[in-house]
Structure formats: structure tokens, C-alpha cells
Coordinates of C-alpha atoms and ligand atoms in Angstrom, one line a residue:
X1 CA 1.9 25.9 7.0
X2 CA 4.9 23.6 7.7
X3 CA 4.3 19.7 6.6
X4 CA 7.0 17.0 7.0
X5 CA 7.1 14.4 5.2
X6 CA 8.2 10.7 6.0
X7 CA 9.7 8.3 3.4
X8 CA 11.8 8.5 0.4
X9 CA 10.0 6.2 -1.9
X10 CA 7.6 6.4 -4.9
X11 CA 4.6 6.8 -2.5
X12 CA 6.1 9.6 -0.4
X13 CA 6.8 11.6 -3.8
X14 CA 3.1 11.0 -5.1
X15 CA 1.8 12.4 -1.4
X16 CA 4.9 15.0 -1.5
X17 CA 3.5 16.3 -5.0
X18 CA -0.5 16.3 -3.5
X19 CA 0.7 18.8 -1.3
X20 CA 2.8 20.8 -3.5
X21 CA -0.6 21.1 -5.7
X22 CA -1.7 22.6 -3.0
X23 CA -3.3 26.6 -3.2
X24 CA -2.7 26.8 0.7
X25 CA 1.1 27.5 0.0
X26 CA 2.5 24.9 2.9
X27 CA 6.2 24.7 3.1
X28 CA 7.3 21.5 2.4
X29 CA 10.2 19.5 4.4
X30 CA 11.4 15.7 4.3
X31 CA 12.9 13.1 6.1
X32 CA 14.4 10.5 4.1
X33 CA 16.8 7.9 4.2
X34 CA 18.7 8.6 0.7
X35 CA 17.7 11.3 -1.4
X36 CA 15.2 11.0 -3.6
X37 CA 15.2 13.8 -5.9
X38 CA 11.6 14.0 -7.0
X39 CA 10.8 15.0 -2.9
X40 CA 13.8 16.7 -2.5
X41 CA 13.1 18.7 -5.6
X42 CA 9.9 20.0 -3.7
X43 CA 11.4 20.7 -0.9
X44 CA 12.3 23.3 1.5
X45 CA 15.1 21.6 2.8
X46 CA 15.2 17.8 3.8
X47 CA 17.6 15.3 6.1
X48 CA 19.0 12.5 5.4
X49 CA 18.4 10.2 8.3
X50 CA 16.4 6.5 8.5
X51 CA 12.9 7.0 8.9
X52 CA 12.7 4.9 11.8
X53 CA 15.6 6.7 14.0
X54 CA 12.4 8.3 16.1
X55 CA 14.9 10.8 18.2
X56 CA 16.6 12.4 15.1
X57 CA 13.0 12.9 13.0
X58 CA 11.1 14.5 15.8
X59 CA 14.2 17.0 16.8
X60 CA 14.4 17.6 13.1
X61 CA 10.8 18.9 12.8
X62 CA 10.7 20.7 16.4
X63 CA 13.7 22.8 14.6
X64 CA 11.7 23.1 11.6
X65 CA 8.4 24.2 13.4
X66 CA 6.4 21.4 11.6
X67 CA 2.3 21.4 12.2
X68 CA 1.5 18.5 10.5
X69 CA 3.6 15.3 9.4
X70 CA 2.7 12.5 7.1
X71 CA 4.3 9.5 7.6
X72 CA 4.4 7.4 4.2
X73 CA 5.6 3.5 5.3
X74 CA 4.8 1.1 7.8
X75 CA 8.5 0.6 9.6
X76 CA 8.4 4.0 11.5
X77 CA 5.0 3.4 12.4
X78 CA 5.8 0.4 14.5
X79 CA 8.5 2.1 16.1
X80 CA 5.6 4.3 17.3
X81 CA 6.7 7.7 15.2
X82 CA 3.4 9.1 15.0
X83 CA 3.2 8.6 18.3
X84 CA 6.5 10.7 19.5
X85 CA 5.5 13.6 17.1
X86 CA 2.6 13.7 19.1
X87 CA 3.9 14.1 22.2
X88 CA 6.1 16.8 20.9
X89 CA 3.0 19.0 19.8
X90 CA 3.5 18.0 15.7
X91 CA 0.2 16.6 14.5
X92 CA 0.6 13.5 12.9
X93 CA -1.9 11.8 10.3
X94 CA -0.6 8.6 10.1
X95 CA -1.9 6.1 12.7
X96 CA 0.0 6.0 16.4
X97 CA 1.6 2.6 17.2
X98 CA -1.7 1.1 19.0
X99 CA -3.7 1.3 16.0
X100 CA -0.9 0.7 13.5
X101 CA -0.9 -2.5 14.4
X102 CA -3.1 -3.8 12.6
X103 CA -0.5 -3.7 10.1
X104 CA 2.4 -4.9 11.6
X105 CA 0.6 -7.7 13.6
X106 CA -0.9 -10.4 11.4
X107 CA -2.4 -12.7 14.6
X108 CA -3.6 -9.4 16.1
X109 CA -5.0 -8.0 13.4
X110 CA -7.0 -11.5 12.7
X111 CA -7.6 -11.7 16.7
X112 CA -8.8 -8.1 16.3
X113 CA -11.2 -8.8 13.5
X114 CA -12.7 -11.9 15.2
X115 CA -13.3 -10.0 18.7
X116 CA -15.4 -6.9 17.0
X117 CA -17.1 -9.5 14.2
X118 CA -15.5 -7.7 11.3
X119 CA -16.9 -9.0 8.2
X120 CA -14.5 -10.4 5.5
X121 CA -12.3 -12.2 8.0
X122 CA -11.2 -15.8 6.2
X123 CA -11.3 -18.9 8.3
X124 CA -7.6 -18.4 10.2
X125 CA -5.8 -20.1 13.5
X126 CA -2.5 -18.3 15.1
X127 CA 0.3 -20.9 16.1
X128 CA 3.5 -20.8 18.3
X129 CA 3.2 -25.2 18.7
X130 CA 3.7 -27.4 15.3
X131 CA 1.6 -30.4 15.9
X132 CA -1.5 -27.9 16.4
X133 CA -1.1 -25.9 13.5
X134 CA -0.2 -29.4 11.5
X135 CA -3.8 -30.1 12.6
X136 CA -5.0 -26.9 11.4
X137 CA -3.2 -27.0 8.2
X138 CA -5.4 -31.0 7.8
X139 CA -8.3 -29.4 8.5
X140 CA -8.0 -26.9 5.9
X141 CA -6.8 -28.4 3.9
X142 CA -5.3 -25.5 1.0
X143 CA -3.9 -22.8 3.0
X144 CA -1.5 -19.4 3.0
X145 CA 1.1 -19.3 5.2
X146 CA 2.1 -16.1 7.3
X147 CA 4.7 -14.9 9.9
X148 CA 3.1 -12.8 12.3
X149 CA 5.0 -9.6 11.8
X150 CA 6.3 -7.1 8.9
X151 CA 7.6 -9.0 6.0
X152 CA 7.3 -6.3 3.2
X153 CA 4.8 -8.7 1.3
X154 CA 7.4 -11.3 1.1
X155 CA 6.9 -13.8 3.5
X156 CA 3.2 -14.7 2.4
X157 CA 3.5 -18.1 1.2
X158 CA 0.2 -20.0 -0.4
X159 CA -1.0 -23.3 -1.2
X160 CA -0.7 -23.5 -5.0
X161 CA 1.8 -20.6 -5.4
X162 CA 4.7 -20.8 -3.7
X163 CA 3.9 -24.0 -1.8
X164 CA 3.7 -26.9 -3.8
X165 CA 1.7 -28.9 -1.5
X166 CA 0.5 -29.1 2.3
X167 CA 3.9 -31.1 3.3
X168 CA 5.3 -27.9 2.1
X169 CA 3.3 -25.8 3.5
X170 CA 4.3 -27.7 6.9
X171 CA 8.0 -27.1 6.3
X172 CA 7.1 -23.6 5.4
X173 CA 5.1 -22.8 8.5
X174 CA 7.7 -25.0 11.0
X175 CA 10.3 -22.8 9.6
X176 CA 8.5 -19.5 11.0
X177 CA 7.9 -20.7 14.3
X178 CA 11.4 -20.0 15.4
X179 CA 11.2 -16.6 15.5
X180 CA 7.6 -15.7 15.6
X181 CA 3.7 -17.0 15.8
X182 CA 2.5 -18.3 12.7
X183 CA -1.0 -17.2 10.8
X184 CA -2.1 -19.6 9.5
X185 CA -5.4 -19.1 6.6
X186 CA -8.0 -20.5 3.9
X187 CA -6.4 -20.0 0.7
X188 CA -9.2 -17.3 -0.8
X189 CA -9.4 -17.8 -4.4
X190 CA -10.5 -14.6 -6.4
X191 CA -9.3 -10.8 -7.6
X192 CA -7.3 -8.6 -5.1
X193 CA -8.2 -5.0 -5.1
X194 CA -7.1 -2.4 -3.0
X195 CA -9.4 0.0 -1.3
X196 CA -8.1 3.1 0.1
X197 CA -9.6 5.8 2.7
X198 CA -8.4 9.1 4.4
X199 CA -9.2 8.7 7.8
X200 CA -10.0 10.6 11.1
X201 CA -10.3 8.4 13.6
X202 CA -14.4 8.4 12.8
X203 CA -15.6 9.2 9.4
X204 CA -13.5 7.5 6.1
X205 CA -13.5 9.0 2.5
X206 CA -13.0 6.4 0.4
X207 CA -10.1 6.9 -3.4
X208 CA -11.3 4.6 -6.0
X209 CA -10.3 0.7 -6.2
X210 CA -7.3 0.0 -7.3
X211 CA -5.7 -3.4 -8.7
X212 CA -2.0 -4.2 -8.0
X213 CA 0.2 -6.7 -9.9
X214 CA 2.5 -8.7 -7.0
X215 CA 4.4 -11.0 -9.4
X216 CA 8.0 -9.7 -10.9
X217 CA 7.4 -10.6 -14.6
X218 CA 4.6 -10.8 -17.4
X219 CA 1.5 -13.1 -17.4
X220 CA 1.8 -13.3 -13.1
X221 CA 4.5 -15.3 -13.3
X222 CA 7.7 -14.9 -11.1
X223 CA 8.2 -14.0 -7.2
X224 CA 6.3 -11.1 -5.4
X225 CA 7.3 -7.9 -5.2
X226 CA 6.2 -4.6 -3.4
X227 CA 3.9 -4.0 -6.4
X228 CA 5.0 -3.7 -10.1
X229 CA 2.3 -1.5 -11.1
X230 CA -1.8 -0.8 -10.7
X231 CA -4.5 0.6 -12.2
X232 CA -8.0 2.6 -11.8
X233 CA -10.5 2.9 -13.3
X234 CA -12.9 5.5 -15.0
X235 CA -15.6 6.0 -12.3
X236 CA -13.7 4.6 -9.1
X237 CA -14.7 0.6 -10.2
X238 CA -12.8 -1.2 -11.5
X239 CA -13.6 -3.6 -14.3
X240 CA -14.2 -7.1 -12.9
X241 CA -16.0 -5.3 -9.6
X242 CA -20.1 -4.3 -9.1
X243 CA -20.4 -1.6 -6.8
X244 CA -22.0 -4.1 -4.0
X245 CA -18.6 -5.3 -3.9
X246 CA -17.4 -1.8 -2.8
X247 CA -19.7 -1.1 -0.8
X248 CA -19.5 -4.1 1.4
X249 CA -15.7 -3.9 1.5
X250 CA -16.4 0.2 2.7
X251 CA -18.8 -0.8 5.2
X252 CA -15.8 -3.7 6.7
X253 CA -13.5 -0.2 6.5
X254 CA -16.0 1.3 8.6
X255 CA -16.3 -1.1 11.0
X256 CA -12.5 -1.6 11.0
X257 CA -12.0 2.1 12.3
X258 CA -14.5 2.2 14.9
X259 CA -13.4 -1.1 16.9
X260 CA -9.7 -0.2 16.5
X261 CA -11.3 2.6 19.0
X262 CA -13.3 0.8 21.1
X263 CA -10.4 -2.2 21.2
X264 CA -7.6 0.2 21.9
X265 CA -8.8 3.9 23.4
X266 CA -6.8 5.7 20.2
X267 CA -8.4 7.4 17.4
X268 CA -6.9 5.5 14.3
X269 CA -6.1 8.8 12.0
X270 CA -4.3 8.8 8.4
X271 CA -4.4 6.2 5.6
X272 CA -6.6 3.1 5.8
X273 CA -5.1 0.6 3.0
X274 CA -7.3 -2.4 2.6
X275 CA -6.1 -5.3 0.7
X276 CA -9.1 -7.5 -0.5
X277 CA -9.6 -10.7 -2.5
X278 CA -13.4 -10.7 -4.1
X279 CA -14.5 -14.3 -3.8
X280 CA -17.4 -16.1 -4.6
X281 CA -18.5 -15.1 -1.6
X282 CA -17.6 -11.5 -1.5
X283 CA -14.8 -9.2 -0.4
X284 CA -12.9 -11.1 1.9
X285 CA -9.7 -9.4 4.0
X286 CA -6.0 -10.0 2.8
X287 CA -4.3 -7.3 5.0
X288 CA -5.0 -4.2 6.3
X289 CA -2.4 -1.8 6.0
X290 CA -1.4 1.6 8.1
X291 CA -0.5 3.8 4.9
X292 CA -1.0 4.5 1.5
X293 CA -0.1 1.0 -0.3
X294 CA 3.2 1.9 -3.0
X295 CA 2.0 2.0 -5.9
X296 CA -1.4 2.3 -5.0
X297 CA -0.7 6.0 -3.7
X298 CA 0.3 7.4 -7.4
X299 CA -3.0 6.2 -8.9
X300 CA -5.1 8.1 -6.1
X301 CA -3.1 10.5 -5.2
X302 CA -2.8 12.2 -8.8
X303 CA -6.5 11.8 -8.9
X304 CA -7.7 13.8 -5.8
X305 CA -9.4 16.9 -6.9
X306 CA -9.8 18.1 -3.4
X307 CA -6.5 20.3 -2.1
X308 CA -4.5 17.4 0.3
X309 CA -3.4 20.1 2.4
X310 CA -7.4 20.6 3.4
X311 CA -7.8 16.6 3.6
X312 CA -4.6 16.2 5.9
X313 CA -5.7 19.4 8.2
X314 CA -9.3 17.7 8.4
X315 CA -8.1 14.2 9.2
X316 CA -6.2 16.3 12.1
X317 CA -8.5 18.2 13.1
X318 CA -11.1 15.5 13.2
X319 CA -13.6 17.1 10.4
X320 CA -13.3 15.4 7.5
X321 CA -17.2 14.6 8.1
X322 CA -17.5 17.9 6.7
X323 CA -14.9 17.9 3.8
X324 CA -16.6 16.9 0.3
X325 CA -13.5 14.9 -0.7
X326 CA -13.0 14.7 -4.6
X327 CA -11.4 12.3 -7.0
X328 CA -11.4 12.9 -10.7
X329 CA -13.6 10.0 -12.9
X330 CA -10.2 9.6 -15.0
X331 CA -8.6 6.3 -15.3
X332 CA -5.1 5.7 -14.3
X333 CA -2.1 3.4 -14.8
X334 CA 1.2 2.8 -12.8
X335 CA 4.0 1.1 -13.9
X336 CA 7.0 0.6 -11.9
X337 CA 10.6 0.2 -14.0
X338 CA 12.6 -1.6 -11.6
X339 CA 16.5 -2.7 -12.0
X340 CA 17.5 -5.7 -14.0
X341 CA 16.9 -9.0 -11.5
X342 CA 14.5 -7.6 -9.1
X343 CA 13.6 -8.8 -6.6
X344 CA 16.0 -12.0 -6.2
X345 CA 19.1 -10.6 -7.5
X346 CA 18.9 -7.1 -8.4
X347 CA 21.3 -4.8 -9.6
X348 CA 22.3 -1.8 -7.8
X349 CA 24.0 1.3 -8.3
X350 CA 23.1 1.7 -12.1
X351 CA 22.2 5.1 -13.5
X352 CA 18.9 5.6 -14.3
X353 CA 17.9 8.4 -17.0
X354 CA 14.7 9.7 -17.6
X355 CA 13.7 10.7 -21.3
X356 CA 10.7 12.1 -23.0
X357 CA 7.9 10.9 -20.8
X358 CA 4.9 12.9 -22.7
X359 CA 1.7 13.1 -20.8
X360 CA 2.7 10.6 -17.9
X361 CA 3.2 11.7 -14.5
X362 CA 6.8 10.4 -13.0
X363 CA 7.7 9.6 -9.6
X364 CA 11.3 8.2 -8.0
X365 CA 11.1 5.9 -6.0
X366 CA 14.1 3.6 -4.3
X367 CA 16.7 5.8 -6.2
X368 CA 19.6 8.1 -4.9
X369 CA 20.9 11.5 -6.2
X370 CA 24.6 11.6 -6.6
X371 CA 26.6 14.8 -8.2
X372 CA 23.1 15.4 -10.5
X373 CA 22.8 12.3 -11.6
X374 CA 19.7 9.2 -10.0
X375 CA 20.8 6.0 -9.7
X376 CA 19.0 2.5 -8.1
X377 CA 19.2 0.9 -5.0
X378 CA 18.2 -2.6 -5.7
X379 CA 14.4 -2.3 -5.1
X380 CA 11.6 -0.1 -7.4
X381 CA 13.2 2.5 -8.9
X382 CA 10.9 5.0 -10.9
X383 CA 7.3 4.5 -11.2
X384 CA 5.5 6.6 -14.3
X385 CA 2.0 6.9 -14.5
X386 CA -1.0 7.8 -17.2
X387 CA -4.0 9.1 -16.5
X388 CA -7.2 9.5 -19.4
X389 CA -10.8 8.9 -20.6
X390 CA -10.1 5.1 -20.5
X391 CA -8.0 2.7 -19.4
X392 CA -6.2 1.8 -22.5
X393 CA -5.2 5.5 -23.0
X394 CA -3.9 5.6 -19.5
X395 CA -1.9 2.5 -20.4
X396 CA -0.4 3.9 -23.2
X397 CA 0.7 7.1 -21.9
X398 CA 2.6 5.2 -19.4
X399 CA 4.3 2.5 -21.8
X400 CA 5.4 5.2 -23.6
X401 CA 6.6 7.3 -20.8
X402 CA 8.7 3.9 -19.7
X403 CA 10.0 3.5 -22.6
X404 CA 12.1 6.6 -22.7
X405 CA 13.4 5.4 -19.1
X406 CA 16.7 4.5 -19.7
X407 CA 18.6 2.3 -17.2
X408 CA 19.6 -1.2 -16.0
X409 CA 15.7 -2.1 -15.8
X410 CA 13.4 -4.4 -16.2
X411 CA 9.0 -3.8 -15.8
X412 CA 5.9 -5.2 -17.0
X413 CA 4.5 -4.2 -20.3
X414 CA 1.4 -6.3 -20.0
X415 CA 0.1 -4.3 -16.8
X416 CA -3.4 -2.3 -17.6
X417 CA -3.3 -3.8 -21.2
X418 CA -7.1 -4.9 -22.6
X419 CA -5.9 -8.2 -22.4
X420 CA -4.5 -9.0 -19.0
X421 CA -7.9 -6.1 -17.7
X422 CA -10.4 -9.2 -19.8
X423 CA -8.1 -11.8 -18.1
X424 CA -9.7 -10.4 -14.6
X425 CA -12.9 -9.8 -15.7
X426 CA -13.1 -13.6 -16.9
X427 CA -11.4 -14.8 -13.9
X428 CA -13.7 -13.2 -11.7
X429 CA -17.3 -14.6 -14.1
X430 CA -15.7 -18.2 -13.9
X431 CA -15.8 -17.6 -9.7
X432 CA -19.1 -15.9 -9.3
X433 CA -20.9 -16.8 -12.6
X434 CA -21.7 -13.4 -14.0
Ligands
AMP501 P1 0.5 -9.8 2.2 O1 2.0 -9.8 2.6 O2 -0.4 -10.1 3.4 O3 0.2 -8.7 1.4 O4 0.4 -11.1 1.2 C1 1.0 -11.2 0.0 C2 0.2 -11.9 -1.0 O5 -0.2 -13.2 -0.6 C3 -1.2 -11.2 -1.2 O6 -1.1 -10.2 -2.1 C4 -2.0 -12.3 -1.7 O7 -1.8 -12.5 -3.1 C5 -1.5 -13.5 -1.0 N1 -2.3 -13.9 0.1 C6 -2.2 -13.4 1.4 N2 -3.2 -14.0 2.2 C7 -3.9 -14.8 1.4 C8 -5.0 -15.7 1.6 N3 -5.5 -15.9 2.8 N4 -5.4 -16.4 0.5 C9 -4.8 -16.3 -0.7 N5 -3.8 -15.5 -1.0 C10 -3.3 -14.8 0.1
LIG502 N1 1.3 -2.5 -2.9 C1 1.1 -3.2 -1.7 C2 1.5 -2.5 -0.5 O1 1.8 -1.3 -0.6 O2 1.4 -3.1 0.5

């Protein structure tokens, strides 16, 4: 079987390497913007070409007889990829534009949520006029701030974080009304977690939970990022969550997928990615994204025990009902190295050399292969990841692993530590009182 893949980064080489695991024997071709030699290394053949130039990606896998395509970020998918590879008789399993949306569209995605009585939603209002949303921003009193379309997790602004105050929080949301309408939210206090699921348009299969650290440097301090690291843990729960919190955050999943078809007509098929902060009063929605979340993908993906190439033809085919879909009980943890100054002011260009890295599992991400040797592009450049009996094993296997990655680059040591893992569980006994 022919399968294309979409994307160059660290995700698309931890869903690339699920489906070289694979006993099905797929050929395996990619569509990148630079190349990224881990994907390219497990290649047939590849082009070089943005991801979101629709004409160019679909000719490329009409001459490459692709059956399935997995599209790994966001930005083609709102320039409705999945849904030209369609029409050109390639199945896709990512989401077609209609559905995607609920990605790319902040105050349709809350809109959405509200219509079909999706649980989790916070208390939000969508602007386009400042004394109104001024009002709003009163009423609530401690907010977060959001434009209405893709901002790469950067253009999230919240009370308390970023925004010192609500006068700020005005400024903030006046300045976003020039070029877009404005979301405006409760600020939810709690832990994030992430909550994955493979899709088919009716029936999810859910990857363990997964925490991400946003912040640049140690201790959560610093600007967001993409991500600069995550972990799992042993038995799909993490630390700080009971397994009612799970299962009420599934169950919103659930729901999610079956008014997406009842709202829009279009079976939403590939990777669910739901972003959730656990309050006091349960699981409450951040996002919802239309892909694996980066680096969310490299602690799943490594995990699933279940042959991706099966899991990708079921979400196709519509049967994944009848697919028992696997993830092993290990623990895993991520850590991104990323170049010196990231994400403010961020080197680029700077050679990046990868050492002894033991048991850890590596991944490029936002790197470039030049005459044999990988060097960074300004963003995350190599993520490496453990995987063991525990978390602290997991955590060690990658620290070690990073520390033989040589390079202009910078990451966070503290990430999956038994520290900063207490630090949650605390956090999250001071909210909820147990
Ligand atoms: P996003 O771009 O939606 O992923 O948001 C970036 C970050 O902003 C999230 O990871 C959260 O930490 C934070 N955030 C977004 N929405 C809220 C909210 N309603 N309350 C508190 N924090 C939020
Ligand atoms: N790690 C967050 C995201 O992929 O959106």
C-alpha cells in the first residue's frame, strides 16, 4: 500500500515511523516543506514543496498512486487538503475543511459547542464591536483573550499570564479586532491535559493522556511555545487525573464527533486532539484541535501496539468499531531541544549533531538536511523521547539522550522530573481538595 505523508515536523516523523513499524509493508512517501531527514530517511521518495500548496501535493500523489494520506498539521487542513485528495480518489484520514474547523475557528468552534450542548464549554462571548466585549470583559471579570483564527498557540493571551490586568486585557483584545472577531473567555484555573483519539467519523479510540509544558524555560516561566516537551503515564492516567476525569473528557470527545456530523453533513475522520484544563469543576475545553498535537504525537505514537497502517485503513474505511486498538502501559517522556533563543529570538541555521542517545527514541523536527549534515530552522528542532516502567525512568532515558545532542540549543531539564510531576499533583489537591 502507498501512504503519503503530510508535514515535515517532529509529529509527522513519530506518525511516519508508526507506519514504518508496520508488518503490512506500505510504501512510504512524503510531502514536506524542507527535508527532514528522519521522514525522508523512511522514505520512498519525498518532495519538497509547502504543505499547503493543495495543486502540487495532490498531483504529487496521483503520480505516486497514493491510497491513503495522513495529513500531520493544521495549515493544509484549512486550505481544505483533505478535501482535494478526496476528490482525486486518495483517501484521506485527516479531517476535510468543514469539520477541521473546529480547529481553525475559535468563535465557531465555541458557537459549535454551545448549539449541540457540548459539555466542558467555559463561559465565552465572540466580538467584532469594543464597547460590547469591554462589557463582557466587566462582567467576567478574569478572562483569556483569543483571535478567532490559527495562531500556532501564540496569540492566546490570559488574565494573570500575559495580561497584567483587565485594562490590559482591553488593549489586548481592541488590538485583535482589526483583523478578526475576538473570543473572548473565563480564565479556567487548573491542569491542562491532552486527550487524543483516532477517529472515523463515528466511533473514537482514545491514546492515553498526555501533559504538555507551553512555557520556553524551567519552573513555567517564559513565553509559550508549540510545546517543549510531554509526558504519559504508566496505565494511560496521568498522575494528578482520576479516571472520572477521563472519562468525562471522552464522553465530550464523543459528543464532539457526532454534532460535527449532524452540524455540518461530513464525517469528521483522522485525529481528534483535545486540549483540556481539569477544574474544580471538571474537564473543561481549551481547544480542539484537527491533528495529532506536536509533541503529544511522539508519546502516543511510540506507544501504539496495534499496526497504524490497520488503524489508518479502519479510520478509512469507517471500521475502527471493530479494531481492538492497543497502547502499551509504559510511561513516556518528550523533550524538545530547541535552538538558543526560542521562541523570541531564535537562532537559525546552526548545526545540530546527534550523539549517543541510548534507549531514547529520536525524532527531527523543524530541521533541514544540507550535504549530510541537519541543521535548525528557528523553531523545535529535535525532540528525543524515553519510554519505561515509570515515569522517572522514562525521564531519564531522555535527559540523557538530550544531553548527547549537540547544537546551538536550549530545552527543559525539569520536564517529567518527580518534582515538577508532585508540583501538578499538589496543584491540582489545592483546586479540588483531594
Ligand atoms: P491555545 O492557543 O488555545 O492552545 O491556547 C494557548 C494556551 O492558553 C493554552 O495552552 C492555555 O494554557 C491557555 N488558555 C487558553 N484558553 C484558556 C482559558 N479559557 N483559560 C485559561 N487558560 C487558557
Ligand atoms: N502541543 C500543542 C499542539 O500541538 O497544539
Amino acid at each position: 500500500m502507498n501512504i503519503l505523508v503530510v508535514g515535515g515536523g517532529g509529529r509527522e516523523h513519530a506518525i511516519a515511523e508508526a507506519i514504518a513499524r508496520s508488518n503490512k509493508n506500505p510504501t512510504m512517501f512524503a510531502v514536506m516543506a524542507k527535508k527532514n531527514p528522519g521522514i525522508a530517511g523512511l522514505c520512498e521518495d519525498f518532495l519538497l514543496v509547502s504543505e499547503t500548496d493543495v495543486e502540487k501535493v495532490v498531483d504529487y500523489a496521483k503520480s505516486k498512486n497514493i491510497e491513503i494520506a495522513v495529513v500531520g498539521p493544521e495549515a493544509p487542513l484549512a486550505v481544505s487538503l483533505a478535501d482535494a485528495l478526496e476528490d482525486a480518489g486518495i483517501r484521506a484520514v485527516s479531517p476535510k475543511k468543514a469539520v477541521a474547523q473546529i480547529e481553525f475557528d475559535k468563535a465557531w468552534a465555541r458557537n459549535f459547542m454551545k448549539k449541540h450542548n457540548i459539555g466542558g464549554c467555559p463561559i465565552f462571548g465572540v466580538f467584532t464591536e469594543k464597547s460590547e466585549m469591554d462589557a463582557f470583559i466587566d462582567k467576567v471579570g478574569n478572562v483569556a483573550v483569543k483571535p478567532a483564527g490559527l495562531t500556532g498557540g501564540k496569540g492566546v493571551k490570559v488574565m494573570g499570564d500575559q495580561l497584567p490586568d483587565i485594562e490590559a486585557a482591553k488593549t489586548y483584545a481592541a488590538s485583535l479586532l482589526e483583523g478578526d472577531s475576538v473570543v473572548i473567555e473565563e480564565n479556567l484555573v487548573g491542569e491542562e491535559f491532552t486527550l487524543q483519539a483516532f477517529v472515523d467519523g463515528k466511533s473514537l479510540a482514545f491514546a492515553p493522556t498526555v501533559q504538555d509544558h507551553k512555557r520556553a524555560f524551567e519552573g513555567d516561566l517564559g513565553p509559550n511555545t508549540g510545546g517543549m516537551g510531554s509526558y504519559t503515564n504508566t496505565g494511560a492516567l496521568l498522575p494528578f487525573l482520576v479516571s472520572d476525569d477521563v472519562e468525562q473528557a471522552k464522553q465530550i470527545m464523543k459528543d464532539t464527533v457526532r454534532a460535527l456530523y449532524d452540524e455540518t453533513n461530513e464525517l469528521y475522520k483522522g485525529t481528534l486532539y483535545g486540549q483540556f484544563m481539569l477544574t474544580k469543576d471538571g474537564p473543561k475545553v481549551i481547544e480542539f484541535n484537527a491533528r495529532f498535537g506536536d509533541p503529544e504525537a511522539m508519546n502516543v505514537l511510540p506507544l501504539l501496539e496495534t499496526d497504524y497502517v490497520d488503524v489508518i485503513s479502519a479510520i478509512a474505511d469507517g471500521t475502527l468499531a471493530d479494531l481492538d486498538v492497543k497502547f502499551s502501559e509504559k510511561a513516556t517522556v518528550c523533550k524538545y531541544a530547541v535552538p538558543a533563543g526560542y521562541p523570541d529570538d531564535p537562532t537559525k541555521d546552526s548545526e545540530v549533531v546527534a550523539g549517543d542517545i541510548g534507549d531514547a527514541i529520536l525524532f527531527y523536527s523543524s530541521v533541514y538536511e544540507k550535504d549530510g549534515k541537519v541543521y535548525t530552522t528557528g523553531s523545535r528542532a529535535v525532540a528525543v523521547v524515553g519510554m519505561a516502567d515509570s515515569i522517572a525512568d522514562a525521564e531519564a532515558i531522555a535527559q540523557n539522550a538530550l544531553d548527547n545532542i549537540k547544537g546551538d540549543l536550549h530545552s527543559r531539564r525539569d520536564i517529567g522530573t518527580a518534582a515538577v510531576v508532585q508540583k501538578r499533583i499538589d496543584h491540582m489537591k489545592e483546586i479540588r481538595g483531594f
